[in-house]
mmCIF file with all atom_site columns, C-alpha atoms in Angstrom:
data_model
loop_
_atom_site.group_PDB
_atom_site.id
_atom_site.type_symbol
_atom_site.label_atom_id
_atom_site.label_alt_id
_atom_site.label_comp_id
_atom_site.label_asym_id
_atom_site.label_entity_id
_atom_site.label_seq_id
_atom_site.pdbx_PDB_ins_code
_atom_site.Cartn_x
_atom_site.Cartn_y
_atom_site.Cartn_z
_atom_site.occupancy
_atom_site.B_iso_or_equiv
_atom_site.pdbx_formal_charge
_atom_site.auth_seq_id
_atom_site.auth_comp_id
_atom_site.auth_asym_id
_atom_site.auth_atom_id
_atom_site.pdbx_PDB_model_num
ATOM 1   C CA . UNK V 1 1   ? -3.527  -15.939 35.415  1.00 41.00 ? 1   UNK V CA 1
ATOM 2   C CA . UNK V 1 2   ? -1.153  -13.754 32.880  1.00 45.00 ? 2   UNK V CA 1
ATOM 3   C CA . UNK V 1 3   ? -1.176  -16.817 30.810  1.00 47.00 ? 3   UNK V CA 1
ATOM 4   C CA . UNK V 1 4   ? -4.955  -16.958 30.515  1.00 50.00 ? 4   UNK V CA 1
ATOM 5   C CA . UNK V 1 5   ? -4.612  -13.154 29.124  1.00 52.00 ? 5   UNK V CA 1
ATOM 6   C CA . UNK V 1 6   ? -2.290  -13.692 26.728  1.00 74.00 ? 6   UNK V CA 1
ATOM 7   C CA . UNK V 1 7   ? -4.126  -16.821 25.587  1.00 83.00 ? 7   UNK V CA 1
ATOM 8   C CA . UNK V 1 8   ? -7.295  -14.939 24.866  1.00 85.00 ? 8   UNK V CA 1
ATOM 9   C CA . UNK V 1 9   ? -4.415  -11.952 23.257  1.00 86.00 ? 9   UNK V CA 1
ATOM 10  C CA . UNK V 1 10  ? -2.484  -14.459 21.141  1.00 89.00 ? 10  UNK V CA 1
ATOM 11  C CA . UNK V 1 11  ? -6.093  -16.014 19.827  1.00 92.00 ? 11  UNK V CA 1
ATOM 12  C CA . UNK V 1 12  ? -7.562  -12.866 18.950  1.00 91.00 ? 12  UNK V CA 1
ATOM 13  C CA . UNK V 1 13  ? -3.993  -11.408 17.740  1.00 92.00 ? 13  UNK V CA 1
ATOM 14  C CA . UNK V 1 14  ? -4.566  -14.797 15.229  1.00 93.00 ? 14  UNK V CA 1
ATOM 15  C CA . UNK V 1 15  ? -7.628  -14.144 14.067  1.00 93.00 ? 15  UNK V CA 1
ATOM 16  C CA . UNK V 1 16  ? -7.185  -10.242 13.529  1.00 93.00 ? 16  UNK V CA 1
ATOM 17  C CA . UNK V 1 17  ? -4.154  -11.873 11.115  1.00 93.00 ? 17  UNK V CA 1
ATOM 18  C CA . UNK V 1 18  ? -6.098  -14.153 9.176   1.00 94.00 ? 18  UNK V CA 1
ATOM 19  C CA . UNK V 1 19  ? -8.754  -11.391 8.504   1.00 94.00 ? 19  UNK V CA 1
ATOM 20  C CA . UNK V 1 20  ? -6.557  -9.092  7.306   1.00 93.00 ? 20  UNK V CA 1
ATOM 21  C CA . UNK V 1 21  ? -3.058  -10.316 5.890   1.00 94.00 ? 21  UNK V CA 1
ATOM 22  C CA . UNK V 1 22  ? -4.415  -10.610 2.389   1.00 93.00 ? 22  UNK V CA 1
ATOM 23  C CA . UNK V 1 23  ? -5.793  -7.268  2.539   1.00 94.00 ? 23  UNK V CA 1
ATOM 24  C CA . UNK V 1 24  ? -2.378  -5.805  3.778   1.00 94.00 ? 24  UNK V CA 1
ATOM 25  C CA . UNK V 1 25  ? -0.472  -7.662  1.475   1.00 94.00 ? 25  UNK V CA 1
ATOM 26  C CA . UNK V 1 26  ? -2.169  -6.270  -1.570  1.00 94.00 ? 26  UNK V CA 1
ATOM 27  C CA . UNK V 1 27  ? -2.330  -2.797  -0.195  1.00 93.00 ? 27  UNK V CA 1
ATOM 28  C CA . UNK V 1 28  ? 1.547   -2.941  0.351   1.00 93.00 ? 28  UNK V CA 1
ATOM 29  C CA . UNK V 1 29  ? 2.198   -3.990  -3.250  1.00 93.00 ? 29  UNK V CA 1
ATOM 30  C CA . UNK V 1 30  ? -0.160  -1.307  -4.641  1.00 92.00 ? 30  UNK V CA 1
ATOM 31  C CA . UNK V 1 31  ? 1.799   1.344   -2.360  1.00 91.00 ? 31  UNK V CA 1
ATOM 32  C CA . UNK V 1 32  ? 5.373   -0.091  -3.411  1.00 90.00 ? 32  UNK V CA 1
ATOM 33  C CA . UNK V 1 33  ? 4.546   -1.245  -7.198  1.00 88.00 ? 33  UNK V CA 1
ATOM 34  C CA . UNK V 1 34  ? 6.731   -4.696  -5.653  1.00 86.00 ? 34  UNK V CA 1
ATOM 35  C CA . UNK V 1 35  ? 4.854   -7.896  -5.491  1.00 86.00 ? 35  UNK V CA 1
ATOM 36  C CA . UNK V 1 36  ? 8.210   -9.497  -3.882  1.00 85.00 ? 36  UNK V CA 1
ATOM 37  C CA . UNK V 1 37  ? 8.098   -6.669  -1.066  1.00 87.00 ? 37  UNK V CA 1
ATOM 38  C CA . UNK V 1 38  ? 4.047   -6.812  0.082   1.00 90.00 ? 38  UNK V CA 1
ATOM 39  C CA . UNK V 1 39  ? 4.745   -10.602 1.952   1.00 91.00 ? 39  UNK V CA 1
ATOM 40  C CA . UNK V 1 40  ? 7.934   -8.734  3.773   1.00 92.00 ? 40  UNK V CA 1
ATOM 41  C CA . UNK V 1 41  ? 5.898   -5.536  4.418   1.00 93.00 ? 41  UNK V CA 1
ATOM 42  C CA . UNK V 1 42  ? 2.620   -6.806  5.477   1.00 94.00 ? 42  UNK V CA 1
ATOM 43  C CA . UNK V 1 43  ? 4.531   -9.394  8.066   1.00 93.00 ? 43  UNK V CA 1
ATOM 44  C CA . UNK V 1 44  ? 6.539   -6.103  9.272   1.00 94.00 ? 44  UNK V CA 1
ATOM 45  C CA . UNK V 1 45  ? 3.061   -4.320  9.688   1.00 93.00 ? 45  UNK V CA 1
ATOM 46  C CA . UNK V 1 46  ? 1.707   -7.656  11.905  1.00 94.00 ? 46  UNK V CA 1
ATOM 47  C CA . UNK V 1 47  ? 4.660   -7.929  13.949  1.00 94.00 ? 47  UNK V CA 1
ATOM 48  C CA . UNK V 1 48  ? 4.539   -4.494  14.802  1.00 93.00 ? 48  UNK V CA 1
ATOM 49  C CA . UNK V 1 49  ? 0.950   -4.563  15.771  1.00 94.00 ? 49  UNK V CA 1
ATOM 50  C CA . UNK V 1 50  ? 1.517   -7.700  17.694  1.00 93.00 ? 50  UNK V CA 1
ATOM 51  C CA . UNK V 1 51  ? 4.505   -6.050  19.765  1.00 93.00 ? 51  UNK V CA 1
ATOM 52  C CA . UNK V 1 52  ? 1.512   -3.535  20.193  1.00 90.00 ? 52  UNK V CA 1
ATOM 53  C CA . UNK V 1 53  ? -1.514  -5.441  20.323  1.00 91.00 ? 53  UNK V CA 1
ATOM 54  C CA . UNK V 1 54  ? -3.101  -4.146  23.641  1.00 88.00 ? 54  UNK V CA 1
ATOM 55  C CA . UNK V 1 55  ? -2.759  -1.130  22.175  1.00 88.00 ? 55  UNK V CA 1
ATOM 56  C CA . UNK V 1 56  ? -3.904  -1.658  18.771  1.00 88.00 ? 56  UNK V CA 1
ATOM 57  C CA . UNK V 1 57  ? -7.167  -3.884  20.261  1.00 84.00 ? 57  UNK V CA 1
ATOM 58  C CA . UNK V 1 58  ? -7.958  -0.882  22.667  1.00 85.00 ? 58  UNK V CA 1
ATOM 59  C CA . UNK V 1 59  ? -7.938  1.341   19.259  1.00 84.00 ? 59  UNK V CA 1
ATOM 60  C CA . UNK V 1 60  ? -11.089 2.149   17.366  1.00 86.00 ? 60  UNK V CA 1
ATOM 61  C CA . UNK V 1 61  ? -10.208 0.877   14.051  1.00 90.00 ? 61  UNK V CA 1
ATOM 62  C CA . UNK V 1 62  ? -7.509  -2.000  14.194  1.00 90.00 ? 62  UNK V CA 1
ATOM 63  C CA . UNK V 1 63  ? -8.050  -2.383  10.951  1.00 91.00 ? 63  UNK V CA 1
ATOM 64  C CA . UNK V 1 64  ? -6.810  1.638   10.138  1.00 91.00 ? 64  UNK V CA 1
ATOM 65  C CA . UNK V 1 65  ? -4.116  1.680   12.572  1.00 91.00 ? 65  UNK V CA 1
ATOM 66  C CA . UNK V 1 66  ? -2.658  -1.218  10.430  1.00 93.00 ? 66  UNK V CA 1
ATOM 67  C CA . UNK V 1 67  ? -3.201  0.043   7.406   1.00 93.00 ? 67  UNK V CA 1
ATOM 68  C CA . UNK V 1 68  ? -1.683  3.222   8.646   1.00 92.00 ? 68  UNK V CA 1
ATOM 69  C CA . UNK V 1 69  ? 1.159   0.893   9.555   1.00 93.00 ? 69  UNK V CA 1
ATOM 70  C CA . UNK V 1 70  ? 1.418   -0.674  5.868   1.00 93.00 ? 70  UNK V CA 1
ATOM 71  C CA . UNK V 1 71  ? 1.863   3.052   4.027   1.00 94.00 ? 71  UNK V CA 1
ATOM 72  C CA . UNK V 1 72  ? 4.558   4.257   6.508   1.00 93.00 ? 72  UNK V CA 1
ATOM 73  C CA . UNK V 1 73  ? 6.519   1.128   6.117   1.00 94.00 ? 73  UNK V CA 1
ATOM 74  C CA . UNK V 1 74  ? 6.073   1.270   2.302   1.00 92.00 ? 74  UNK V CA 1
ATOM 75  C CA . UNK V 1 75  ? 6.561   4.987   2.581   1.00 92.00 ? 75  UNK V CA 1
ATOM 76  C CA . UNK V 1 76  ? 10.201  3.973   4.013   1.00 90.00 ? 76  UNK V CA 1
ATOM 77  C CA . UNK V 1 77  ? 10.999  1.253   1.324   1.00 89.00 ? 77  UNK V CA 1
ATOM 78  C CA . UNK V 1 78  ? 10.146  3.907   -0.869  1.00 87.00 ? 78  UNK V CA 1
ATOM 79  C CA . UNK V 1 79  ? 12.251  6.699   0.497   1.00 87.00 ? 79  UNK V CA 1
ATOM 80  C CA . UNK V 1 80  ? 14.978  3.821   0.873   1.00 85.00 ? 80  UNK V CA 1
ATOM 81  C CA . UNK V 1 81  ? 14.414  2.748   -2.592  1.00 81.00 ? 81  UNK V CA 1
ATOM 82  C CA . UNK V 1 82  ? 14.568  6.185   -4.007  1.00 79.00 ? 82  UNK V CA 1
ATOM 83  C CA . UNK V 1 83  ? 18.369  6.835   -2.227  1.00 78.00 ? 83  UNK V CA 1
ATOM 84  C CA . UNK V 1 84  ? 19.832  3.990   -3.221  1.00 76.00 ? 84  UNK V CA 1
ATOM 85  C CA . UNK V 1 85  ? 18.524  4.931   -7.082  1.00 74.00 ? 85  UNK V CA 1
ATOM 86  C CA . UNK V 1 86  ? 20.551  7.808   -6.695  1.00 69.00 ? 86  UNK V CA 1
ATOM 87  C CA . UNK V 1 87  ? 23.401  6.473   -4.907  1.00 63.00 ? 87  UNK V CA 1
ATOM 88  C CA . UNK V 1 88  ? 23.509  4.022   -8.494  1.00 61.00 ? 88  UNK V CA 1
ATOM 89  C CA . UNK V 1 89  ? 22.913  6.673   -10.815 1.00 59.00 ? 89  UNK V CA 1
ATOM 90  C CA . UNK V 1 90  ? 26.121  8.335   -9.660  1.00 55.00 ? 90  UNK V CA 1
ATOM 91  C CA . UNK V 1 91  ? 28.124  5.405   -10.897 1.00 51.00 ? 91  UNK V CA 1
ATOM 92  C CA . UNK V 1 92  ? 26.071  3.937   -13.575 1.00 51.00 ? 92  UNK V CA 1
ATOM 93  C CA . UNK V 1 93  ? 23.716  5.219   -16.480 1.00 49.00 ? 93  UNK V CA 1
ATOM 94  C CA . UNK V 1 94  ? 20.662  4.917   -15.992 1.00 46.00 ? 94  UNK V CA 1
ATOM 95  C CA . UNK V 1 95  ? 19.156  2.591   -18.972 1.00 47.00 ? 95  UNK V CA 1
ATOM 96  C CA . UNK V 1 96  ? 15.620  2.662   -19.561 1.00 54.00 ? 96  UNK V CA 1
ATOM 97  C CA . UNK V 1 97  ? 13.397  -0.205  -18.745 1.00 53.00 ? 97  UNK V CA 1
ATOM 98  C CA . UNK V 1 98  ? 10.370  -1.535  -21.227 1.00 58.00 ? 98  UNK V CA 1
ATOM 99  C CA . UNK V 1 99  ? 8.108   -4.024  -20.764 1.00 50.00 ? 99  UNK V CA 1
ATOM 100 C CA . UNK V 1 100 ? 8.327   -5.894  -23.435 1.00 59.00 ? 100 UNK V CA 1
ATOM 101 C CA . UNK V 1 101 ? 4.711   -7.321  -24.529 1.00 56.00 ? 101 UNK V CA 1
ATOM 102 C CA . UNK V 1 102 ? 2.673   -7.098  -21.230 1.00 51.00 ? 102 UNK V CA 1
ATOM 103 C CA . UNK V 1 103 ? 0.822   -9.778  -20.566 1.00 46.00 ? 103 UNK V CA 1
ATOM 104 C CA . UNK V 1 104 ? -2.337  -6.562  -19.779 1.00 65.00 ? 104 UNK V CA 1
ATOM 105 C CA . UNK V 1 105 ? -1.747  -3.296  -21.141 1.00 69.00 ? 105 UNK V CA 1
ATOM 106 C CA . UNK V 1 106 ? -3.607  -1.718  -18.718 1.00 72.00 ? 106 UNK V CA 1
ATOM 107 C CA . UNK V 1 107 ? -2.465  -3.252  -15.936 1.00 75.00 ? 107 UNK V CA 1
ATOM 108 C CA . UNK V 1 108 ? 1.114   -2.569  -16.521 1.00 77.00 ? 108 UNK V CA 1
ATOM 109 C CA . UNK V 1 109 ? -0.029  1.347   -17.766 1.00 81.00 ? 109 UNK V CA 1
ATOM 110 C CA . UNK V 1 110 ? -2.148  1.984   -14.490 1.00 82.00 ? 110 UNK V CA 1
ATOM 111 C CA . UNK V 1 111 ? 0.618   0.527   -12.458 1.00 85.00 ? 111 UNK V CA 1
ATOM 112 C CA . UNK V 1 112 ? 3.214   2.557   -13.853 1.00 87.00 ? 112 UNK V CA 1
ATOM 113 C CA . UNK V 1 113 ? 1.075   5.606   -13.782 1.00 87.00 ? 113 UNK V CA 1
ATOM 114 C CA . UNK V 1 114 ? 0.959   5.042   -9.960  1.00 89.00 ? 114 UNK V CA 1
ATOM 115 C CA . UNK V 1 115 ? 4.259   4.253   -9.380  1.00 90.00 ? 115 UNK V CA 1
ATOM 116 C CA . UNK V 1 116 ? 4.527   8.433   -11.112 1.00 92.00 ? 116 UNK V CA 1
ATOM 117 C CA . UNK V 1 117 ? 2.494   9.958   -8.105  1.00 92.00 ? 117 UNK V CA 1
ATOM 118 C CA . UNK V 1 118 ? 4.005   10.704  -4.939  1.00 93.00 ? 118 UNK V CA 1
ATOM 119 C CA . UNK V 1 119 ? 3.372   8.725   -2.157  1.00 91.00 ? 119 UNK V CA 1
ATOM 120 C CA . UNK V 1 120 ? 0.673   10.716  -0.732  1.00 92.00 ? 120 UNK V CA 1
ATOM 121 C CA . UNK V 1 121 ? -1.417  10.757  -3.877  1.00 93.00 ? 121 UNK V CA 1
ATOM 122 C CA . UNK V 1 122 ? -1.042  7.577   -4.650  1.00 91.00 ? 122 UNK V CA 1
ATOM 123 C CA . UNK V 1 123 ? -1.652  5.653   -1.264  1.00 90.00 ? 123 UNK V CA 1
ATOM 124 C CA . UNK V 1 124 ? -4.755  7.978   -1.482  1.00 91.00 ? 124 UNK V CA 1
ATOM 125 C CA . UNK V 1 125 ? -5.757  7.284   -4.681  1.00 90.00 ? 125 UNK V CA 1
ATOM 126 C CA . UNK V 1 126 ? -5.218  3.150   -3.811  1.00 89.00 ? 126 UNK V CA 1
ATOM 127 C CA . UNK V 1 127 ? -7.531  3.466   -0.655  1.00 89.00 ? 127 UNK V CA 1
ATOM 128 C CA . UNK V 1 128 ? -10.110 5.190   -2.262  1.00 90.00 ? 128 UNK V CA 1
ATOM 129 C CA . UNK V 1 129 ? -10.827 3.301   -5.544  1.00 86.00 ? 129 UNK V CA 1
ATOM 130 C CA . UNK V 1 130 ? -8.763  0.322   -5.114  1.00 84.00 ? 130 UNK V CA 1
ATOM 131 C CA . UNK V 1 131 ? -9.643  -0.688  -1.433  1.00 84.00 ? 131 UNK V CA 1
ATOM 132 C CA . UNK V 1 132 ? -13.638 1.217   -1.432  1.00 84.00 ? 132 UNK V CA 1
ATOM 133 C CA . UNK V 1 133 ? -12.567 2.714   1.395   1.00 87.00 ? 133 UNK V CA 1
ATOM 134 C CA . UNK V 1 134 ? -14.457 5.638   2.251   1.00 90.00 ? 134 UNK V CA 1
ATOM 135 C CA . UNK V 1 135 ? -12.900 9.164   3.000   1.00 93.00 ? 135 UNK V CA 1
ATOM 136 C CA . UNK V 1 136 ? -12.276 8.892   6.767   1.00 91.00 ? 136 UNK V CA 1
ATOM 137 C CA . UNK V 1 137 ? -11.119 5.443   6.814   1.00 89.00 ? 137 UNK V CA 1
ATOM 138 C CA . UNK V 1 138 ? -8.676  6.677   4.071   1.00 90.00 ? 138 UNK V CA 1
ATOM 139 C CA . UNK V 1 139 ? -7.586  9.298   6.464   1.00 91.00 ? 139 UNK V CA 1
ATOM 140 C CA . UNK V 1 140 ? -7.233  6.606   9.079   1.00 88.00 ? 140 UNK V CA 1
ATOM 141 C CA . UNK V 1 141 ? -5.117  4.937   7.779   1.00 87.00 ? 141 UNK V CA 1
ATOM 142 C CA . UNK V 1 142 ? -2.711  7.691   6.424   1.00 88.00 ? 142 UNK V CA 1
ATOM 143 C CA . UNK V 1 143 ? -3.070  9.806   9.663   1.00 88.00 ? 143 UNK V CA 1
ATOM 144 C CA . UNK V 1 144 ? -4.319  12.654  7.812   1.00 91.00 ? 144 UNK V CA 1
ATOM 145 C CA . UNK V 1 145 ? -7.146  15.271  7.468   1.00 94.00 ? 145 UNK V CA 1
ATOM 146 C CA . UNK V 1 146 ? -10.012 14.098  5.745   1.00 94.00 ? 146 UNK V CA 1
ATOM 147 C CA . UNK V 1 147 ? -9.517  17.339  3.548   1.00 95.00 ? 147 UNK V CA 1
ATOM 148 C CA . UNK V 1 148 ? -6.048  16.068  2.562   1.00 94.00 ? 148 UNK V CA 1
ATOM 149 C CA . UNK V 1 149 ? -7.188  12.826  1.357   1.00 94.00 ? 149 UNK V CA 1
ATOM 150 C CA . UNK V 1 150 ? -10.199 14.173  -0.491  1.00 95.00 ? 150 UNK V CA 1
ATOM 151 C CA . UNK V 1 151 ? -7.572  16.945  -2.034  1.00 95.00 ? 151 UNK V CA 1
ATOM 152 C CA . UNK V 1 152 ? -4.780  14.093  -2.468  1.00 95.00 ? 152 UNK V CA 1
ATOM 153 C CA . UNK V 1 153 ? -7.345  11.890  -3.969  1.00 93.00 ? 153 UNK V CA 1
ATOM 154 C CA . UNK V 1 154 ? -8.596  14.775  -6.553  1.00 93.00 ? 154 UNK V CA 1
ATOM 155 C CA . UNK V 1 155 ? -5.431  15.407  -7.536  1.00 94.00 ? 155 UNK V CA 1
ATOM 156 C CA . UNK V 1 156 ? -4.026  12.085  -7.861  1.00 92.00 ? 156 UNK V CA 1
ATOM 157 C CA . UNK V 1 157 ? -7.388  11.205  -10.129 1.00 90.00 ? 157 UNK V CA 1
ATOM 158 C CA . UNK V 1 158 ? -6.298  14.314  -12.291 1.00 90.00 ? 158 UNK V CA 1
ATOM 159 C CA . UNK V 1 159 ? -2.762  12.940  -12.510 1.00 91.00 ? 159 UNK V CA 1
ATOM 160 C CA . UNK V 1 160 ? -3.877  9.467   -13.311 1.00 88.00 ? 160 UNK V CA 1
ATOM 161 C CA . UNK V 1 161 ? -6.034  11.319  -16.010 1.00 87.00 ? 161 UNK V CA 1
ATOM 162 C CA . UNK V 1 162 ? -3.156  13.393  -17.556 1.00 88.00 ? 162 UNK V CA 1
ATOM 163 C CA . UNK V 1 163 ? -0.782  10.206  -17.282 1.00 87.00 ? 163 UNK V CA 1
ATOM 164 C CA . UNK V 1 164 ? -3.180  7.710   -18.941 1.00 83.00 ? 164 UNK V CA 1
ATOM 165 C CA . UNK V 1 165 ? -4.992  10.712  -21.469 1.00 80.00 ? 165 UNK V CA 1
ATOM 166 C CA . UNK V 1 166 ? -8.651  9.067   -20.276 1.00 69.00 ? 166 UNK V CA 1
ATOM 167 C CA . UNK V 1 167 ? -11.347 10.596  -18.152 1.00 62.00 ? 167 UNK V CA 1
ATOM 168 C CA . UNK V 1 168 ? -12.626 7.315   -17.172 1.00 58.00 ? 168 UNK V CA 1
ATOM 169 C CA . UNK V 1 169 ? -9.604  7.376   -14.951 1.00 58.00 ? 169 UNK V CA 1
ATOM 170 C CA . UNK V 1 170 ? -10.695 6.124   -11.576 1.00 61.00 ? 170 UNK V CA 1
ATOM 171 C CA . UNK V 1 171 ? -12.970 3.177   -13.270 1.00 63.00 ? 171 UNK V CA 1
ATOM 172 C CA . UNK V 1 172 ? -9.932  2.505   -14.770 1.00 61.00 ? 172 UNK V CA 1
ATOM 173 C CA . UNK V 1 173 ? -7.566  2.341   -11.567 1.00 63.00 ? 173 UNK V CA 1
ATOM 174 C CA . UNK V 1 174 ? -10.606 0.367   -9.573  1.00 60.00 ? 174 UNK V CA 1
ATOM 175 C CA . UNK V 1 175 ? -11.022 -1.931  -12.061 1.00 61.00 ? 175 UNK V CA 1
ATOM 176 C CA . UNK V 1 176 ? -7.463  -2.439  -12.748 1.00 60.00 ? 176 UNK V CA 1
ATOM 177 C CA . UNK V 1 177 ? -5.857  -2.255  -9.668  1.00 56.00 ? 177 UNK V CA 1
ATOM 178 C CA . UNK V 1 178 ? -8.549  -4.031  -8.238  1.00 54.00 ? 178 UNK V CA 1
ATOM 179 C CA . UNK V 1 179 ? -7.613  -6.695  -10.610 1.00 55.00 ? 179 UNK V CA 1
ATOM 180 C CA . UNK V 1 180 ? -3.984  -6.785  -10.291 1.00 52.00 ? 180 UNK V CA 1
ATOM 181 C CA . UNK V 1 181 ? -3.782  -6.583  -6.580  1.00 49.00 ? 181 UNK V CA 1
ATOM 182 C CA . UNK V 1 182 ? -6.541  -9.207  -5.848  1.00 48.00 ? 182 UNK V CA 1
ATOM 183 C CA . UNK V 1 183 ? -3.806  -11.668 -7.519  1.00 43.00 ? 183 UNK V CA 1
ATOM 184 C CA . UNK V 1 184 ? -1.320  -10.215 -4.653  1.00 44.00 ? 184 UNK V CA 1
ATOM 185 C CA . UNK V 1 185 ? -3.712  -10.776 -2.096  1.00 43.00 ? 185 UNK V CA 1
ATOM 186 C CA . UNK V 1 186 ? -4.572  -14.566 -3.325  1.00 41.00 ? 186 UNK V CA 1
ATOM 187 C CA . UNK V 1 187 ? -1.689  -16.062 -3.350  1.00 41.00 ? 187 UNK V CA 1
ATOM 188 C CA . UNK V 1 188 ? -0.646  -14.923 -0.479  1.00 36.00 ? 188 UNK V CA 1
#
């Protein structure tokens, strides 16, 4: 009889998986700036849920609750990435990288914008104009106050503003992130 449960567990554990891998995928890459990362993240996220999954199935939003899952795990490759930086720069100077003739200007500007924020602002920023999500789910997913992602969000927007010297800002981040991340999520 346990077998029959975790029959109907694993098939709708597979399902929940192909629905939303993609989508996970892209959002980690937009969170960590590292196409080579979102694969290793988003698996990390599904495993997780999976050791989980009665859990995560009983929850209102599966869908949030991995998210949420996505943006702490790239908020630790972050915080991971960001020590070992420093650990480097002790020993070695720090040289400057340059992209040398991007293949889309604006890609490669937006994306290094974002990679500027902190984490907060930008996972906010992502979720809102890259993923359409609305202000709650954002908040969902992040574990936050609805009034911290709409503040967050405003003030990542302004940043993105200052940092890119446009007011057209978040059409710019939607339609550019949008762009690059779709790539993430299709060839995944």
């Amino acid at each position: 009889m346990g077998t029959v449960v975790d029959d109907a567990a694993s098939v709708e554990f597979h399902a929940f998986f192909e629905r939303h891998y993609a989508e996970l995928a892209r959002l980690a890459h937009l969170l960590t700036g590292e196409p080579d990362a979102a694969d290793d993240l988003a698996a990390d996220a599904l495993l997780a849920l999976w050791h989980r999954w009665d859990r995560v199935r009983a929850a209102d939003h599966p869908a949030a609750y991995a998210r949420g899952v996505v943006a702490n795990l790239a908020r630790t490759r972050i915080r991971t990435a960001v020590r070992e930086r420093r650990r480097i720069a002790l020993f070695w100077s720090q040289r400057e990288e340059k992209t040398e003739n991007p293949d889309v200007a604006g890609v490669v500007d937006v994306q290094e914008a974002l990679r500027r924020l902190p984490f907060r602002k930008r996972a906010c920023v992502v979720l809102r104009h890259a993923f359409d999500l609305s202000e709650k789910d954002t908040a969902l997913a992040l574990g936050v106050s609805v009034g911290t992602v709409k503040s967050q969000t405003s003030k990542g927007v302004a940043e993105l503003q200052r940092l890119l010297g446009t007011q057209g800002a978040p059409k710019q981040v939607h339609a550019v992130i949008a762009r690059s991340g779709e790539a993430v999520g299709r060839n995944r």
